Amino acid sequence: MPSYHLDSAKSAVASQRATGGEVAGLGASCALFHGLDPQAIRSIIARGYHRSYGKNEIVVTQGSEKRLVGLAVSGLFVVRRCSANGIFLSLQTIRPGELFCEMSLIDASENQHEVAAGSETSSALLFSVRSFRELMAEHPVLSTRLVEQMADRISSLAELSFELATMKTDDRLRKAISKLAQETNQLRDGGTIYPAPTHAEFASMLGTTREVVSRSIVALCREGSIETSRQSITIRSADALM
């Protein structure tokens, strides 16, 4: 996949300049914009390019030069890394109002991670590094919000490293299912996760293979913790997932 550069006059990824109507709901829900007045928010949004993606479409390629900063508008984006033998590890899930590729602002080396759309339809505002730096100079509160977000991500990555080092795959799968159910208020007996991640997506989340995940899910079904069907997971024993 090609790397994308927004510093050129005609960007490969830029479908169109963003307008207030296209991302109307972003300002109110975006932590990045807290403390900014509506006019400033509209000005920032207008500096980005709005691009839509289908599920698994690559936004940034691992090994490419990092030439953009992205702000998720809708859907989900996954930041992941691929090993030499083809195993993916998902490092972060980017939700609407959150940035990705923010390290481009301080690190000019090649991208160590891949960013891909994680839902059927996702969209993002894309900024060149130069443009986003200019916005930070014009609106210093953006720098504060960026530091806050990066601190949260460092904490999350530290937790992920701890889990990878100390927990078995079965236990990490239990925790992943429990977290997904909790995020959708379904962590209860009879609760349903829909749409549920595929076995391959769980494997990426856990840093293992699809075959290992499949065995672990079968084990959880046999013990009565969960029940699976096409694109869904039903919680049979919430206590067993804790």
Short mmCIF file of C-alpha atoms in Angstrom, two decimals:
data_model
loop_
_atom_site.label_atom_id
_atom_site.label_comp_id
_atom_site.label_asym_id
_atom_site.label_seq_id
_atom_site.Cartn_x
_atom_site.Cartn_y
_atom_site.Cartn_z
CA MET A 1 0.00 0.00 0.00
CA PRO A 2 1.29 3.51 -0.72
CA SER A 3 2.12 5.96 2.00
CA TYR A 4 0.02 9.10 2.03
CA HIS A 5 1.37 12.63 1.95
CA LEU A 6 -0.78 15.64 2.72
CA ASP A 7 1.98 18.19 2.26
CA SER A 8 1.62 18.12 -1.51
CA ALA A 9 -0.89 20.26 -3.35
CA LYS A 10 -2.96 17.27 -4.45
CA SER A 11 -3.29 14.71 -1.67
CA ALA A 12 -3.84 11.03 -2.44
CA VAL A 13 -6.13 10.65 0.54
CA ALA A 14 -8.01 13.91 0.50
CA SER A 15 -11.47 13.37 -0.92
CA GLN A 16 -12.71 16.84 -0.04
CA ARG A 17 -12.24 19.69 2.35
CA ALA A 18 -14.29 19.20 5.50
CA THR A 19 -17.21 21.48 6.20
CA GLY A 20 -19.21 22.12 9.33
CA GLY A 21 -22.13 20.11 7.94
CA GLU A 22 -20.09 16.99 7.21
CA VAL A 23 -18.73 16.75 10.74
CA ALA A 24 -21.46 18.70 12.53
CA GLY A 25 -21.54 16.47 15.59
CA LEU A 26 -17.79 16.40 16.14
CA GLY A 27 -17.33 19.68 17.99
CA ALA A 28 -19.63 18.94 20.92
CA SER A 29 -18.28 15.45 21.56
CA CYS A 30 -14.58 15.95 20.86
CA ALA A 31 -12.36 16.30 23.93
CA LEU A 32 -9.69 17.83 21.70
CA PHE A 33 -11.91 20.89 21.24
CA HIS A 34 -12.84 21.47 24.89
CA GLY A 35 -12.16 25.08 25.78
CA LEU A 36 -12.48 26.34 22.21
CA ASP A 37 -15.31 28.54 20.95
CA PRO A 38 -17.48 27.36 18.02
CA GLN A 39 -15.79 29.68 15.54
CA ALA A 40 -12.36 28.29 16.42
CA ILE A 41 -13.66 24.72 16.08
CA ARG A 42 -15.09 25.47 12.64
CA SER A 43 -11.79 27.01 11.62
CA ILE A 44 -9.85 23.89 12.72
CA ILE A 45 -12.26 21.52 10.98
CA ALA A 46 -12.01 23.54 7.77
CA ARG A 47 -8.23 22.96 7.69
CA GLY A 48 -8.65 19.18 7.48
CA TYR A 49 -9.62 16.85 4.67
CA HIS A 50 -12.61 14.56 5.25
CA ARG A 51 -12.08 10.98 4.05
CA SER A 52 -14.34 7.92 4.36
CA TYR A 53 -13.09 4.31 4.60
CA GLY A 54 -14.52 0.81 4.36
CA LYS A 55 -13.72 -1.84 6.95
CA ASN A 56 -10.04 -2.89 6.96
CA GLU A 57 -9.10 -0.17 4.47
CA ILE A 58 -5.61 1.05 5.24
CA VAL A 59 -5.19 4.68 6.22
CA VAL A 60 -1.47 4.60 7.06
CA THR A 61 0.93 1.83 6.09
CA GLN A 62 3.51 0.37 8.47
CA GLY A 63 6.96 1.40 7.31
CA SER A 64 5.77 4.51 5.49
CA GLU A 65 6.78 8.06 6.29
CA LYS A 66 4.38 9.67 8.74
CA ARG A 67 3.05 12.72 6.97
CA LEU A 68 -0.36 13.19 8.52
CA VAL A 69 -2.32 13.56 11.74
CA GLY A 70 -5.81 12.05 11.79
CA LEU A 71 -8.89 12.87 13.83
CA ALA A 72 -11.57 10.16 13.85
CA VAL A 73 -15.02 11.51 12.95
CA SER A 74 -17.12 8.33 12.80
CA GLY A 75 -16.73 4.57 13.15
CA LEU A 76 -13.52 3.09 14.53
CA PHE A 77 -9.87 2.98 13.55
CA VAL A 78 -7.34 0.41 14.74
CA VAL A 79 -3.65 1.13 15.30
CA ARG A 80 -1.77 -2.15 14.95
CA ARG A 81 1.62 -3.63 14.22
CA CYS A 82 2.47 -6.64 12.09
CA SER A 83 5.32 -9.02 12.91
CA ALA A 84 7.63 -10.57 10.33
CA ASN A 85 5.57 -13.79 10.41
CA GLY A 86 2.28 -11.98 9.79
CA ILE A 87 0.83 -11.78 13.32
CA PHE A 88 -0.99 -8.52 14.05
CA LEU A 89 -1.16 -6.88 17.46
CA SER A 90 -3.78 -4.16 17.94
CA LEU A 91 -2.33 -1.42 20.12
CA GLN A 92 -5.13 1.13 20.19
CA THR A 93 -8.73 1.52 19.13
CA ILE A 94 -9.41 5.06 17.95
CA ARG A 95 -12.95 6.33 18.52
CA PRO A 96 -14.66 9.47 17.21
CA GLY A 97 -13.01 12.61 18.57
CA GLU A 98 -9.62 10.93 19.11
CA LEU A 99 -6.38 11.53 17.22
CA PHE A 100 -4.17 9.00 15.48
CA CYS A 101 -0.63 9.35 14.10
CA GLU A 102 -0.06 12.17 16.58
CA MET A 103 3.55 10.99 16.99
CA SER A 104 4.14 12.44 13.51
CA LEU A 105 4.29 15.81 15.24
CA ILE A 106 7.47 14.93 17.14
CA ASP A 107 9.01 11.94 15.33
CA ALA A 108 10.09 12.06 11.67
CA SER A 109 11.15 8.41 11.44
CA GLU A 110 9.20 5.85 9.42
CA ASN A 111 5.88 4.71 10.78
CA GLN A 112 6.16 1.71 13.07
CA HIS A 113 2.41 1.03 13.00
CA GLU A 114 -0.45 0.56 10.60
CA VAL A 115 -3.78 2.37 10.88
CA ALA A 116 -6.86 0.68 9.42
CA ALA A 117 -10.61 1.30 9.52
CA GLY A 118 -12.17 -0.98 12.12
CA SER A 119 -15.88 -0.69 11.27
CA GLU A 120 -17.97 -1.01 8.12
CA THR A 121 -17.98 2.75 7.58
CA SER A 122 -15.47 5.08 9.20
CA SER A 123 -14.36 8.60 8.43
CA ALA A 124 -11.62 10.92 9.58
CA LEU A 125 -10.27 14.42 9.23
CA LEU A 126 -6.71 14.33 7.93
CA PHE A 127 -4.23 17.14 8.52
CA SER A 128 -0.72 17.61 7.23
CA VAL A 129 1.86 17.78 10.00
CA ARG A 130 2.65 21.37 9.07
CA SER A 131 -1.01 22.37 9.17
CA PHE A 132 -1.61 20.75 12.57
CA ARG A 133 1.48 22.40 14.03
CA GLU A 134 0.18 25.74 12.83
CA LEU A 135 -3.18 25.02 14.46
CA MET A 136 -1.43 24.20 17.75
CA ALA A 137 0.38 27.55 17.58
CA GLU A 138 -2.90 29.37 16.88
CA HIS A 139 -4.85 27.46 19.55
CA PRO A 140 -2.50 26.47 22.44
CA VAL A 141 -5.28 24.48 24.16
CA LEU A 142 -4.80 21.85 21.42
CA SER A 143 -1.32 21.17 22.80
CA THR A 144 -2.75 20.59 26.28
CA ARG A 145 -5.40 18.21 24.97
CA LEU A 146 -2.80 16.37 22.91
CA VAL A 147 -0.57 15.81 25.95
CA GLU A 148 -3.57 14.52 27.92
CA GLN A 149 -4.45 12.06 25.18
CA MET A 150 -0.87 10.83 24.84
CA ALA A 151 -0.65 10.29 28.61
CA ASP A 152 -3.81 8.15 28.47
CA ARG A 153 -2.36 6.09 25.65
CA ILE A 154 0.94 5.53 27.42
CA SER A 155 -1.03 4.21 30.40
CA SER A 156 -3.08 1.91 28.16
CA LEU A 157 0.02 0.56 26.42
CA ALA A 158 1.67 -0.10 29.79
CA GLU A 159 -1.41 -2.10 30.83
CA LEU A 160 -1.31 -4.02 27.55
CA SER A 161 2.38 -4.85 28.05
CA PHE A 162 1.64 -6.12 31.55
CA GLU A 163 -1.19 -8.34 30.31
CA LEU A 164 0.92 -9.80 27.51
CA ALA A 165 3.69 -10.62 29.98
CA THR A 166 1.61 -12.04 32.83
CA MET A 167 -1.72 -13.38 31.53
CA LYS A 168 -2.56 -16.48 29.51
CA THR A 169 -4.45 -16.08 26.25
CA ASP A 170 -7.66 -17.53 27.74
CA ASP A 171 -7.60 -14.95 30.53
CA ARG A 172 -6.88 -12.09 28.15
CA LEU A 173 -9.76 -13.23 25.96
CA ARG A 174 -12.10 -13.24 28.96
CA LYS A 175 -11.00 -9.71 29.78
CA ALA A 176 -11.42 -8.55 26.18
CA ILE A 177 -14.96 -9.94 25.96
CA SER A 178 -15.80 -8.47 29.36
CA LYS A 179 -14.51 -5.05 28.28
CA LEU A 180 -16.49 -5.11 25.03
CA ALA A 181 -19.65 -6.07 26.91
CA GLN A 182 -19.06 -3.35 29.49
CA GLU A 183 -18.57 -0.68 26.81
CA THR A 184 -22.02 -1.49 25.38
CA ASN A 185 -23.76 -1.98 28.75
CA GLN A 186 -24.13 -5.70 28.05
CA LEU A 187 -21.99 -7.13 30.86
CA ARG A 188 -24.75 -9.20 32.41
CA ASP A 189 -26.19 -12.67 32.04
CA GLY A 190 -28.04 -12.66 28.72
CA GLY A 191 -26.22 -9.60 27.41
CA THR A 192 -25.20 -9.64 23.75
CA ILE A 193 -22.19 -8.19 21.95
CA TYR A 194 -23.21 -7.34 18.39
CA PRO A 195 -21.48 -7.08 16.06
CA ALA A 196 -18.76 -9.11 17.77
CA PRO A 197 -15.16 -9.11 16.56
CA THR A 198 -14.18 -11.95 14.27
CA HIS A 199 -11.68 -14.55 15.50
CA ALA A 200 -9.03 -12.81 13.40
CA GLU A 201 -9.85 -9.46 15.02
CA PHE A 202 -9.68 -11.00 18.50
CA ALA A 203 -6.31 -12.48 17.53
CA SER A 204 -5.08 -9.02 16.58
CA MET A 205 -6.35 -7.60 19.88
CA LEU A 206 -4.55 -10.31 21.84
CA GLY A 207 -1.37 -10.63 19.79
CA THR A 208 -1.91 -14.27 18.90
CA THR A 209 -3.24 -16.40 16.06
CA ARG A 210 -6.81 -16.99 14.91
CA GLU A 211 -6.44 -20.71 15.68
CA VAL A 212 -5.52 -20.02 19.31
CA VAL A 213 -8.49 -17.68 19.69
CA SER A 214 -10.83 -20.25 18.16
CA ARG A 215 -9.74 -22.86 20.71
CA SER A 216 -10.15 -20.41 23.57
CA ILE A 217 -13.64 -19.39 22.45
CA VAL A 218 -14.69 -23.05 22.18
CA ALA A 219 -13.42 -23.57 25.74
CA LEU A 220 -15.41 -20.58 27.03
CA CYS A 221 -18.54 -21.92 25.31
CA ARG A 222 -18.06 -25.39 26.80
CA GLU A 223 -17.73 -24.02 30.31
CA GLY A 224 -20.91 -22.03 29.87
CA SER A 225 -19.43 -18.53 30.04
CA ILE A 226 -20.54 -17.43 26.57
CA GLU A 227 -22.49 -18.57 23.55
CA THR A 228 -21.59 -17.57 20.02
CA SER A 229 -23.54 -17.21 16.81
CA ARG A 230 -22.93 -15.37 13.57
CA GLN A 231 -21.50 -11.92 14.42
CA SER A 232 -22.62 -12.05 18.07
CA ILE A 233 -21.52 -13.24 21.51
CA THR A 234 -24.10 -13.82 24.23
CA ILE A 235 -22.97 -13.61 27.84
CA ARG A 236 -24.16 -16.68 29.77
CA SER A 237 -22.20 -16.02 32.97
CA ALA A 238 -20.92 -12.52 33.54
CA ASP A 239 -19.25 -13.64 36.78
CA ALA A 240 -17.14 -16.17 34.84
CA LEU A 241 -15.72 -13.38 32.70
CA MET A 242 -14.63 -11.25 35.64
#
